mmCIF file of C-alpha atoms in Angstrom:
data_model
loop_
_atom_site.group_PDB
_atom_site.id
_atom_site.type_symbol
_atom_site.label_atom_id
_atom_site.label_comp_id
_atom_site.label_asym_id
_atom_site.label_seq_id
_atom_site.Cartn_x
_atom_site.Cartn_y
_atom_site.Cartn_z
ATOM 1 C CA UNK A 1 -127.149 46.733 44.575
ATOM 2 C CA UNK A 2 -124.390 46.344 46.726
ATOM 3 C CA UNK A 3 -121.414 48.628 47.296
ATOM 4 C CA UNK A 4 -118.815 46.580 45.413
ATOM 5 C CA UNK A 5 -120.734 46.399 42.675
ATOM 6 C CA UNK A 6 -121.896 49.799 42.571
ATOM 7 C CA UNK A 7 -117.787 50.595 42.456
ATOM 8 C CA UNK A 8 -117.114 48.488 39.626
ATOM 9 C CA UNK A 9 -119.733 50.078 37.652
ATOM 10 C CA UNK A 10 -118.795 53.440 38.219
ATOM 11 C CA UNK A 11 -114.854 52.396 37.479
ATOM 12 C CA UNK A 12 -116.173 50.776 34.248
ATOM 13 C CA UNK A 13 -118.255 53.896 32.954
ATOM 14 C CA UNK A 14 -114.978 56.284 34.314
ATOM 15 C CA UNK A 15 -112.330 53.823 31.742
ATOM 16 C CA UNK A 16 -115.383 53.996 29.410
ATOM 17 C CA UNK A 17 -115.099 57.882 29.410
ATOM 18 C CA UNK A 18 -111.391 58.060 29.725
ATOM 19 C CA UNK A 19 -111.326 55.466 26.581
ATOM 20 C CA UNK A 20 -113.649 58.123 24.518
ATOM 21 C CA UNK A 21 -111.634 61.091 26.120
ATOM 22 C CA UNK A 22 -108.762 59.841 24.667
ATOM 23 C CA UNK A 23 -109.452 58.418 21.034
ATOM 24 C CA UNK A 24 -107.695 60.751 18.808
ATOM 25 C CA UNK A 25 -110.220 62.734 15.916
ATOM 26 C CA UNK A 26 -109.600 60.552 12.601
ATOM 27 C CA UNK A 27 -107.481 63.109 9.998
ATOM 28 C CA UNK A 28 -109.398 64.806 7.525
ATOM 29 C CA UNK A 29 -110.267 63.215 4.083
ATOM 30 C CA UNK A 30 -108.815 65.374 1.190
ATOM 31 C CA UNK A 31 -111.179 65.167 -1.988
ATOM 32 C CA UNK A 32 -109.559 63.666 -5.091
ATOM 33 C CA UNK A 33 -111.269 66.142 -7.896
ATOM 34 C CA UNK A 34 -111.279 68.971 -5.850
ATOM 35 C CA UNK A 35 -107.842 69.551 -4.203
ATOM 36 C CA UNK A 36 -106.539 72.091 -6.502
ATOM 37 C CA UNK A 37 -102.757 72.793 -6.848
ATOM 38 C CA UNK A 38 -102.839 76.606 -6.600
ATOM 39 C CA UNK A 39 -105.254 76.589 -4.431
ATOM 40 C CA UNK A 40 -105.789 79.204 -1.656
ATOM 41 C CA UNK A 41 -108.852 78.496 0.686
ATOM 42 C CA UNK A 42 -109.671 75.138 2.220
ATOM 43 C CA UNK A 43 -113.339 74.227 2.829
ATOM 44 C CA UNK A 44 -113.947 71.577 5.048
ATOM 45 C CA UNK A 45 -116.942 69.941 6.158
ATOM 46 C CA UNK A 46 -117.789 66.384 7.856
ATOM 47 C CA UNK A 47 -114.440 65.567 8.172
ATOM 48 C CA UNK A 48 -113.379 65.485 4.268
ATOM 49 C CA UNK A 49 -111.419 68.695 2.805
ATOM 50 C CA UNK A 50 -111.621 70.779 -0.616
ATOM 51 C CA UNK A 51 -108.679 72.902 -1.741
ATOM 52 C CA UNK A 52 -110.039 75.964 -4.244
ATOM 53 C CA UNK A 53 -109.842 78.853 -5.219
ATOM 54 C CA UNK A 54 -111.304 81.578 -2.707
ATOM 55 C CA UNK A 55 -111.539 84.697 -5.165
ATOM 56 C CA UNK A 56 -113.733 82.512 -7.675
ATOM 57 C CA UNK A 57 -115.652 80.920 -4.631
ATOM 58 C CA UNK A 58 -116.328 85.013 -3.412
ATOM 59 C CA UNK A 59 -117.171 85.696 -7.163
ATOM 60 C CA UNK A 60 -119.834 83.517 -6.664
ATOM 61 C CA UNK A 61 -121.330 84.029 -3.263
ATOM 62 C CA UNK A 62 -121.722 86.989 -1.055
ATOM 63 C CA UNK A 63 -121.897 85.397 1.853
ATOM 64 C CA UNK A 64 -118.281 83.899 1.070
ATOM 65 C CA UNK A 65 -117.379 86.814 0.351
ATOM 66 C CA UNK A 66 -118.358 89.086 3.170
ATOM 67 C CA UNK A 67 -116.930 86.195 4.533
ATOM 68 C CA UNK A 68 -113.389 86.103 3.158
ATOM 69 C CA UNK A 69 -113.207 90.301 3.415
ATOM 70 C CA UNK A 70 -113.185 90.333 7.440
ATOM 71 C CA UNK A 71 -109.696 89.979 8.542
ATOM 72 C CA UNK A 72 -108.963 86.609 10.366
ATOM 73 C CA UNK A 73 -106.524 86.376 12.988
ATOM 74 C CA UNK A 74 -103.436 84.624 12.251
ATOM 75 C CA UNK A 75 -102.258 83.514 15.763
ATOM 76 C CA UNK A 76 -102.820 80.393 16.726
ATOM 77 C CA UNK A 77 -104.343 79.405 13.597
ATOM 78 C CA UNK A 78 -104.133 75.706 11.648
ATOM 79 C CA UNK A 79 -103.139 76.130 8.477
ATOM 80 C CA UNK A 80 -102.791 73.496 5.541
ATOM 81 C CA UNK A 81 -100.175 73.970 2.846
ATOM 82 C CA UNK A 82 -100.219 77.402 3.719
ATOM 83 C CA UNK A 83 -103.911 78.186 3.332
ATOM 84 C CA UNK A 84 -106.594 78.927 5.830
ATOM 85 C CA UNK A 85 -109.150 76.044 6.583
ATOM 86 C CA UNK A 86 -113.041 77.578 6.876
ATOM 87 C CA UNK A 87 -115.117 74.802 8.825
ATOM 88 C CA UNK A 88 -118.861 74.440 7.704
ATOM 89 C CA UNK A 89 -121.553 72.413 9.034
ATOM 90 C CA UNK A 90 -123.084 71.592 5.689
ATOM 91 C CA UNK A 91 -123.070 67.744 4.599
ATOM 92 C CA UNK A 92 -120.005 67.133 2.834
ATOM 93 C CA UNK A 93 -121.542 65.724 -0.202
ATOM 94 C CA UNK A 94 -123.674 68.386 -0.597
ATOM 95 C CA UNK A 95 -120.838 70.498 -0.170
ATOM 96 C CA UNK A 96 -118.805 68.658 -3.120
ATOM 97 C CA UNK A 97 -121.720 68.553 -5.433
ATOM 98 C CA UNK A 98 -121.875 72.495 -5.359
ATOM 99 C CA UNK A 99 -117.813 73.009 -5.488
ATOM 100 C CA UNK A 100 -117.898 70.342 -8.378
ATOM 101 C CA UNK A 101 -120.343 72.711 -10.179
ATOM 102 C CA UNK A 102 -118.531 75.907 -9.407
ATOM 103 C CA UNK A 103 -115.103 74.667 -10.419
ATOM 104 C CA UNK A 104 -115.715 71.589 -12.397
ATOM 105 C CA UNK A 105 -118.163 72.622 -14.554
ATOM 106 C CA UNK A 106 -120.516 69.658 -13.565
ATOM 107 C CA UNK A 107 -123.691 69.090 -13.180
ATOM 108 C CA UNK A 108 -124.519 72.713 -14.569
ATOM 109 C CA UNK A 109 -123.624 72.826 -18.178
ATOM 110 C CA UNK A 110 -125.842 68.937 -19.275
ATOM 111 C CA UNK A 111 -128.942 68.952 -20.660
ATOM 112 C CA UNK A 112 -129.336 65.226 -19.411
ATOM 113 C CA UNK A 113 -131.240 64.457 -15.852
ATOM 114 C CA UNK A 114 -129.219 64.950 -12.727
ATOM 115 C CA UNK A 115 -129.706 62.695 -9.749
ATOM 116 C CA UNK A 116 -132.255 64.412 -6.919
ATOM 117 C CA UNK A 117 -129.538 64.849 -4.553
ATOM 118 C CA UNK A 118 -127.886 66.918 -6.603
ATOM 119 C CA UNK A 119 -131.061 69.332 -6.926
ATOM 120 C CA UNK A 120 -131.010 69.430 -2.902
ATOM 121 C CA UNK A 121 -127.543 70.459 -2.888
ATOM 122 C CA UNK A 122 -127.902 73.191 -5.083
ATOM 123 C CA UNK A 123 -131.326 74.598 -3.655
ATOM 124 C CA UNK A 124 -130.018 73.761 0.032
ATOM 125 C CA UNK A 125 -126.424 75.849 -0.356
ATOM 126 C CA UNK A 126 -127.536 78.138 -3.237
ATOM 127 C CA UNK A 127 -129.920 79.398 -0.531
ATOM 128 C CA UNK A 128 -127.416 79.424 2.214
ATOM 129 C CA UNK A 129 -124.492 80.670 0.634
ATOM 130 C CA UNK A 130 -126.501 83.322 -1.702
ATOM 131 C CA UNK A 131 -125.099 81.140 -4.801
ATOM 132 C CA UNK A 132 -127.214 82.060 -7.252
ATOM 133 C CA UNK A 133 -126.331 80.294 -10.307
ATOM 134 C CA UNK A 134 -126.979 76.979 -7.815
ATOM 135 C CA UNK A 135 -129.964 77.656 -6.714
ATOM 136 C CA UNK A 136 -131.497 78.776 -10.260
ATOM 137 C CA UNK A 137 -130.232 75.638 -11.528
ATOM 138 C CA UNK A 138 -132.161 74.013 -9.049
ATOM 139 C CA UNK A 139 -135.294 75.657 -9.367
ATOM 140 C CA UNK A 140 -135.535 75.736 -13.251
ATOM 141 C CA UNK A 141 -135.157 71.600 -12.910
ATOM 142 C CA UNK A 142 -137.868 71.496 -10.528
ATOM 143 C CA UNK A 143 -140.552 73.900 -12.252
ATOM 144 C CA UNK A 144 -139.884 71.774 -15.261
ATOM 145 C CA UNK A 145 -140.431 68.484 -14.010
ATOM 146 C CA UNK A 146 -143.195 70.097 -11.618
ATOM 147 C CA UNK A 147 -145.325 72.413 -13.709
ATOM 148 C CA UNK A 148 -147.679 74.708 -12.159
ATOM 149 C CA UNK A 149 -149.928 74.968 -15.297
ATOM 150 C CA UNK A 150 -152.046 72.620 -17.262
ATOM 151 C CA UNK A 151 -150.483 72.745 -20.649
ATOM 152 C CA UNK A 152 -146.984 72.359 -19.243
ATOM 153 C CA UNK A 153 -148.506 68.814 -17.078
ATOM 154 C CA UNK A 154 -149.849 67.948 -20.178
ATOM 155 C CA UNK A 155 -146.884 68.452 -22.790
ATOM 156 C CA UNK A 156 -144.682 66.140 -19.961
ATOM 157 C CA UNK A 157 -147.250 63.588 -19.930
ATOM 158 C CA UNK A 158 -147.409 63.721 -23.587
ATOM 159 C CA UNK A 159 -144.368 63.050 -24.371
ATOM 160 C CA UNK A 160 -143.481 60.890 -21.394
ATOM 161 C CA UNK A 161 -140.817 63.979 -20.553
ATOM 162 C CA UNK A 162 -140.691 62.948 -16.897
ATOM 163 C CA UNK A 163 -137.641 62.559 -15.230
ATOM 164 C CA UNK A 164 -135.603 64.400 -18.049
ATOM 165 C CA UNK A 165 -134.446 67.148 -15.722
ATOM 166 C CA UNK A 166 -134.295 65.116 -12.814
ATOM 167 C CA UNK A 167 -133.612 61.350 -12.736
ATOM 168 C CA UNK A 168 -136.821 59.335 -11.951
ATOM 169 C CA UNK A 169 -135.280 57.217 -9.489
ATOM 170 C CA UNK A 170 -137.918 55.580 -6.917
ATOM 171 C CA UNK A 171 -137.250 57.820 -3.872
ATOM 172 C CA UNK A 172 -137.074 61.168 -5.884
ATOM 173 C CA UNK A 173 -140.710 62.164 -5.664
ATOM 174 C CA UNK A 174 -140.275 61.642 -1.716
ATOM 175 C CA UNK A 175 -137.394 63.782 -2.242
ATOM 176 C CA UNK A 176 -138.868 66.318 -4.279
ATOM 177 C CA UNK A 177 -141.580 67.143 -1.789
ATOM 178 C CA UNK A 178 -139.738 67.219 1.404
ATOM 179 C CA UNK A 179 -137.210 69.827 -0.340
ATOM 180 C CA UNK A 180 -140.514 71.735 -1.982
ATOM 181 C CA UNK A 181 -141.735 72.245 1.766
ATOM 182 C CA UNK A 182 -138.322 72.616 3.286
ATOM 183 C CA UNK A 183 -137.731 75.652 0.911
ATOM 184 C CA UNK A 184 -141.482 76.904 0.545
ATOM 185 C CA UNK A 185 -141.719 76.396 -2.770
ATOM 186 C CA UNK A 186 -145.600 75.734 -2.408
ATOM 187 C CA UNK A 187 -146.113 75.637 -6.504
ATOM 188 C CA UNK A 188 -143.725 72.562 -6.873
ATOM 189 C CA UNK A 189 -146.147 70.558 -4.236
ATOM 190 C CA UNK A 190 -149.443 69.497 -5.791
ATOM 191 C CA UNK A 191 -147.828 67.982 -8.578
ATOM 192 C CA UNK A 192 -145.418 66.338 -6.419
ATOM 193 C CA UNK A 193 -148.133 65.007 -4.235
ATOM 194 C CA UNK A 194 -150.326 63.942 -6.832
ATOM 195 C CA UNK A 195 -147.477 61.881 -8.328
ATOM 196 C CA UNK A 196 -146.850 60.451 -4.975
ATOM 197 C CA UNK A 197 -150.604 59.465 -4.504
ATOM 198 C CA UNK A 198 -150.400 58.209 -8.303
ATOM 199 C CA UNK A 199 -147.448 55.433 -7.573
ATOM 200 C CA UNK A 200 -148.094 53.938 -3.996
ATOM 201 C CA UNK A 201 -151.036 53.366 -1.661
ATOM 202 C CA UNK A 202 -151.009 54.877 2.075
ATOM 203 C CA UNK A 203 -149.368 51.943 3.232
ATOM 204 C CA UNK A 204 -146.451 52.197 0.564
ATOM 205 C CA UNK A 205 -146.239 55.799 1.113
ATOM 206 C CA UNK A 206 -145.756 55.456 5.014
ATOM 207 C CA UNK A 207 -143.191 52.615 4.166
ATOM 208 C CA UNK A 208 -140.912 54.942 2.366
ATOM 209 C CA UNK A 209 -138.329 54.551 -1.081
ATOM 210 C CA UNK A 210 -135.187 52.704 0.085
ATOM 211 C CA UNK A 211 -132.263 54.785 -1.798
ATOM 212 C CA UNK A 212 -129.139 52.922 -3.031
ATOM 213 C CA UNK A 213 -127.200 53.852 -0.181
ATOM 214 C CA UNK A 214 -129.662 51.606 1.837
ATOM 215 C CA UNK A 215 -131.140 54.844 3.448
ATOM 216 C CA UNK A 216 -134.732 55.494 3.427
ATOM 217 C CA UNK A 217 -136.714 58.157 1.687
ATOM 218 C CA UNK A 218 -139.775 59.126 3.710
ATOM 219 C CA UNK A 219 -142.647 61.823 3.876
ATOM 220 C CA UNK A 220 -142.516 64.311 6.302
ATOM 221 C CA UNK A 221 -144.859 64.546 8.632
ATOM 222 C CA UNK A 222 -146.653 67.453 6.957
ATOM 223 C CA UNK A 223 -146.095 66.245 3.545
ATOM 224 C CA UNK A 224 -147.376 62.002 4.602
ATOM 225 C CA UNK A 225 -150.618 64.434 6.033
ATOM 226 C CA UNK A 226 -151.668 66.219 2.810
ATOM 227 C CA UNK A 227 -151.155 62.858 0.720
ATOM 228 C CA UNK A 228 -152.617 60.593 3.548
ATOM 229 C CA UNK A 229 -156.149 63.171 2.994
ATOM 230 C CA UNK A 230 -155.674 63.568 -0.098
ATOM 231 C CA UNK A 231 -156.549 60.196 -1.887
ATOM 232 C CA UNK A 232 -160.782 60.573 -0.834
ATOM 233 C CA UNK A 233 -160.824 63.626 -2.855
ATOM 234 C CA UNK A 234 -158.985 62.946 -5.507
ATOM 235 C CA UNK A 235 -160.975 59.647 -6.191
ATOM 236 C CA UNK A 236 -163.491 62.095 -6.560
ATOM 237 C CA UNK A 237 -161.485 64.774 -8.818
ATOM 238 C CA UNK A 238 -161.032 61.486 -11.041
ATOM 239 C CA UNK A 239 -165.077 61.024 -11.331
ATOM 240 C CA UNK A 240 -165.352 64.610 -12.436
ATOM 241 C CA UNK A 241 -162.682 63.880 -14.871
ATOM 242 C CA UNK A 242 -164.368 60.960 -16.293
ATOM 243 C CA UNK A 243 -167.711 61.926 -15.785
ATOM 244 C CA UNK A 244 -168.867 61.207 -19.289
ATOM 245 C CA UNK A 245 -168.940 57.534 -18.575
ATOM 246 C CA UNK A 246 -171.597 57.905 -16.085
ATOM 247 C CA UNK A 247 -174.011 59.201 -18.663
ATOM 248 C CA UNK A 248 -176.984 57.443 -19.333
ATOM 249 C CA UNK A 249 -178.065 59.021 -22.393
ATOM 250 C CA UNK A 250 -176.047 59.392 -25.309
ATOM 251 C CA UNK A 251 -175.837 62.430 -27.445
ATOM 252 C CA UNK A 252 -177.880 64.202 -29.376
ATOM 253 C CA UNK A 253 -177.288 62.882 -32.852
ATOM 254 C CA UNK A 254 -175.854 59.453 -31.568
ATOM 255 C CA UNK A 255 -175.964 56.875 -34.443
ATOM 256 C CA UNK A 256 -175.516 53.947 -31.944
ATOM 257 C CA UNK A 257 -176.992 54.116 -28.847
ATOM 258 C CA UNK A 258 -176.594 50.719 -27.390
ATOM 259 C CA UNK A 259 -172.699 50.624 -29.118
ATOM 260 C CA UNK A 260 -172.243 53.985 -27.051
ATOM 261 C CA UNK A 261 -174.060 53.246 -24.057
ATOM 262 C CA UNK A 262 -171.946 49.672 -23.746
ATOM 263 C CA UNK A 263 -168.455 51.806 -24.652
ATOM 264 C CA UNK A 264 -169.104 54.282 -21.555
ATOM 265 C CA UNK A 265 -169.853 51.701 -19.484
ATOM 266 C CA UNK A 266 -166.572 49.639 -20.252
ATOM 267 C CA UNK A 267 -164.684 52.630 -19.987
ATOM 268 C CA UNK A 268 -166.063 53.439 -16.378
ATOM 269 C CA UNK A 269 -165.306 49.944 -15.338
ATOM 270 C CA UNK A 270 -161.567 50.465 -16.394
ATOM 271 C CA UNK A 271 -160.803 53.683 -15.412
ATOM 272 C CA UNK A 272 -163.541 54.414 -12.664
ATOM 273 C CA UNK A 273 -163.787 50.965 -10.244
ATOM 274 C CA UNK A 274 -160.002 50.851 -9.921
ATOM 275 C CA UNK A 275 -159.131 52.513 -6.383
ATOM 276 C CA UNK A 276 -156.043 54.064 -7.826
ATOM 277 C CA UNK A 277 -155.777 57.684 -8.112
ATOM 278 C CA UNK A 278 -154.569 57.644 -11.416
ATOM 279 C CA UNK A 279 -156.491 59.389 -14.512
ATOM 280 C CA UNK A 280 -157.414 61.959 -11.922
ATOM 281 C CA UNK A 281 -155.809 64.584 -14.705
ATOM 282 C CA UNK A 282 -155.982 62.553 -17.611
ATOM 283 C CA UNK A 283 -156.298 64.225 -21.135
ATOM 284 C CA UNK A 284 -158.640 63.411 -23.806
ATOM 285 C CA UNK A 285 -157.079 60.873 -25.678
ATOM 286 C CA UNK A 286 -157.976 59.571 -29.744
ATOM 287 C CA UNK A 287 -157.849 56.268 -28.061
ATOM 288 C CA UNK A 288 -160.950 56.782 -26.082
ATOM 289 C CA UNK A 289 -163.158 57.621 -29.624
ATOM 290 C CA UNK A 290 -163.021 53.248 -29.708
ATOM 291 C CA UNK A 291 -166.856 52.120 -30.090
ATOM 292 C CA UNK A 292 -168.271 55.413 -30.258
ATOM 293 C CA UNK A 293 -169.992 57.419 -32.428
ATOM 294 C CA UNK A 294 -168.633 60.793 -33.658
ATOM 295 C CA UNK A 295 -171.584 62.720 -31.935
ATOM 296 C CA UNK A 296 -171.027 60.784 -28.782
ATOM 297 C CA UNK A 297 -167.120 61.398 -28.970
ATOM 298 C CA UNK A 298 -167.557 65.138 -29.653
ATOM 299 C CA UNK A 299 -169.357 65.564 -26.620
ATOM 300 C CA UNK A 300 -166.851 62.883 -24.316
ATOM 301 C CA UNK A 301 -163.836 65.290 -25.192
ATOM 302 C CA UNK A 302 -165.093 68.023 -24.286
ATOM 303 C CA UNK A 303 -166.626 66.881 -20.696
ATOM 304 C CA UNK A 304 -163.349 64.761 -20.232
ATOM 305 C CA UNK A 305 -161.350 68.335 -21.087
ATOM 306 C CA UNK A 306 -163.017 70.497 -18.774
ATOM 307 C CA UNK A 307 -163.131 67.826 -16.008
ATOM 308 C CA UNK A 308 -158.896 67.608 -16.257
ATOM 309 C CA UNK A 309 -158.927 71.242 -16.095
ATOM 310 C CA UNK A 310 -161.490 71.442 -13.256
ATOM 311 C CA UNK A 311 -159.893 68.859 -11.685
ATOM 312 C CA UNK A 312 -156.533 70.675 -12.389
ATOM 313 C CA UNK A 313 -157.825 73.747 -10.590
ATOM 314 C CA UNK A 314 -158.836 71.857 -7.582
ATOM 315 C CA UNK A 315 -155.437 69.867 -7.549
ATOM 316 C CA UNK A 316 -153.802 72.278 -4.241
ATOM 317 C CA UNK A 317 -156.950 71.953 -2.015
ATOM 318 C CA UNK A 318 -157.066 68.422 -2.119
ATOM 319 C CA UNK A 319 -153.572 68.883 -0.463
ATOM 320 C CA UNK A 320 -154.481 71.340 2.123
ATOM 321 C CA UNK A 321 -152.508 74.134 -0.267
ATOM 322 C CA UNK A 322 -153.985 77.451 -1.247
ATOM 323 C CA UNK A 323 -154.897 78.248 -5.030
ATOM 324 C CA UNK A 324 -152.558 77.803 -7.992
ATOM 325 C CA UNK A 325 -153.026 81.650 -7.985
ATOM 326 C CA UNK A 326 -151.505 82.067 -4.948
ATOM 327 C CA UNK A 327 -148.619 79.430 -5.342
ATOM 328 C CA UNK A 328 -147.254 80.485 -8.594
ATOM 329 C CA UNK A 329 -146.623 83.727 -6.287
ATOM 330 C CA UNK A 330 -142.992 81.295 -5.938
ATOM 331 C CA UNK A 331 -142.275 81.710 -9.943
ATOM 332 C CA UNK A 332 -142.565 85.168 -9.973
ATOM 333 C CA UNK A 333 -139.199 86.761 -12.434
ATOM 334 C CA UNK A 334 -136.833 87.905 -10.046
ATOM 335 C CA UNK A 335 -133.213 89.006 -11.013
ATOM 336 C CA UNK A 336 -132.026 85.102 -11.264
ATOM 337 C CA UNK A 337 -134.921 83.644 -12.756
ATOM 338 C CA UNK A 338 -134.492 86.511 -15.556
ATOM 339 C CA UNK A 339 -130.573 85.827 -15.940
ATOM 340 C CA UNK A 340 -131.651 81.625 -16.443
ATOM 341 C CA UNK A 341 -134.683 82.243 -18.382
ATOM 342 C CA UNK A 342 -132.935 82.206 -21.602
ATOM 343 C CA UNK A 343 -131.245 78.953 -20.587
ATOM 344 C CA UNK A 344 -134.804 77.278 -18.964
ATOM 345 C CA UNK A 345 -135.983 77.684 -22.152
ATOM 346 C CA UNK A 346 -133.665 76.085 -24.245
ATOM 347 C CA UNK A 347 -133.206 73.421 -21.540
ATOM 348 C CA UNK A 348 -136.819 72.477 -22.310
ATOM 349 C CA UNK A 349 -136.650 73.027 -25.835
ATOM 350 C CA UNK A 350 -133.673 70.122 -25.601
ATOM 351 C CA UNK A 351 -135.242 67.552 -23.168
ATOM 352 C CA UNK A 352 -138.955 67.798 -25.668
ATOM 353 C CA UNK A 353 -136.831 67.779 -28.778
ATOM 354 C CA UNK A 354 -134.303 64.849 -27.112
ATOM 355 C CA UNK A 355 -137.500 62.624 -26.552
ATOM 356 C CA UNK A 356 -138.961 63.094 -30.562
ATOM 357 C CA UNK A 357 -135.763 62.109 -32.469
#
């Protein structure tokens, strides 16, 4: 390269630098719903600013609090309308979903589904800022829409209860499991995973959920592992499951052995042959008593019972996870899970209730 052009590089990159030296930082956004009158405290965070109140916001958290009760000093310091402006480095929606809940009431008091992103935002600050009521709020819509017993997967499924604490929107399972492992909240994963291995194949999976704002939900690294391995053995949790179909003898008693023989075979072909994971926890249903005998179905519901459960049990290592004994270790009471249990209860006493009328 020659020497002139060397120099008219270097004087482009230096106007280049000198250009982005001197563009002036964009003014702060201030939020609509959240820029309260009386204010005292400003919170701002990616640029866009919330005006509240900073004895509620202390009530709330400790760490705001500890916060707020070391003296600042006042020289030299930026303030707006008279109030002191606290930086943070959290996402600002995130950030205006928890304030909304705080001080608007939202999002907290409904007994309807709130969007995933929501859930983060609670978990993610609740967490962060010691916010309890967040992060409870969080975690009671997660252990209901991610049981980590049998009858509780089995009431959902029931009565199609999914996505009645948290809106079933494509990308929320996605979302659900990369906030379970961001958080270590191990007991919210198998069902997660299994749902994820339930909707899309591998290649779906690796493609990701594209979210309305155009963004793409994907697994995790970890998390696109344990599903990737997963879907060998849970084909074969499924055969365990339906294992009854592979008899070849019908039960003692049977009044119709070629009707029964020709039912279990049908029902393999349908539920068995399909590579889908799905009916890898499926409950005995009345449905399945079609074309055979009452000895023969007396003896299906109980094999396809035990199989769900067995299956059930074996649910975690199929992810790489350690026993449900060990991951319910995540739902033990602790002083907020006692304070919400009251309101857990009647939460899922509302959504089953909601769903029958």
């Amino acid at each position: 390269m020659s020497a002139v052009s060397t120099s008219i590089n270097e004087d482009k990159r230096v106007e280049e630098d000198a250009d982005t030296t001197n563009t002036p930082p964009s003014d702060p956004v201030r939020s609509a719903s959240l820029w309260l009158e009386d204010g005292n405290i400003i919170l701002q965070a990616e640029g866009k600013q919330f005006k509240v109140y900073r004895g509620l916001l202390s009530l709330q958290s400790t760490v705001f609090n500890d916060m707020f009760s070391v003296p600042q000093p006042s020289v030299g310091e930026n303030l707006v309308e008279g109030c002191s402006v606290v930086h943070l480095s959290d996402a600002s929606a995130d950030l205006e979903f928890a304030l909304e809940a705080i001080f608007l009431r939202q999002w907290v008091a409904v007994i309807d589904s709130i969007p995933i992103e929501v859930v983060c935002a609670f978990l993610r600050l609740g967490n962060k800022y010691e916010i309890e009521a967040l992060r409870a709020e969080a975690l009671k819509r997660l252990f209901f829409e991610f049981p980590s017993d049998i009858l509780a997967f089995n009431k959902i499924w029931d009565t199609d209860a999914r996505g009645t604490a948290i809106q079933a929107d494509s990308w929320t399972l996605i979302d659900v499991a990369n906030l379970a492992r961001e958080h270590n909240l191990l007991s919210v994963l198998p069902t997660a995973f299994y749902w994820c291995c339930r909707e899309w194949s591998v290649a779906e999976l690796e493609e990701g959920q594209r979210r309305e704002d155009g963004t793409t939900s994907t697994l995790s690294p970890v998390n696109e592992r344990a599903c990737f391995r997963a879907y060998f053995e849970l084909s074969k949790l499924k055969e365990r499951t339906w294992a009854w179909t592979l008899a070849t003898k019908s039960a003692d008693g049977c009044e119709n052995k070629k009707g029964c023989s020709t039912e279990r075979a049908q029902t393999m072909c349908f539920h068995l042959h399909p590579p889908s994971v799905g009916g890898c926890l499926q409950e005995w249903e009345e449905r399945f008593t079609k074309g055979l005998c009452l000895s023969c179905t007396a003896v299906a519901k109980k094999l396809q019972n035990q199989g769900q459960e067995q299956a059930w049990d074996a649910l975690p290592s199929a992810f790489g996870l350690p026993n449900w004994e060990e991951l319910i270790k995540d739902r033990v009471p602790s002083a907020w899970y006692v304070i919400m249990l009251a309101s857990n209860v009647i939460l899922s006493f509302n959504m089953l209730n909601n769903l029958q009328i």
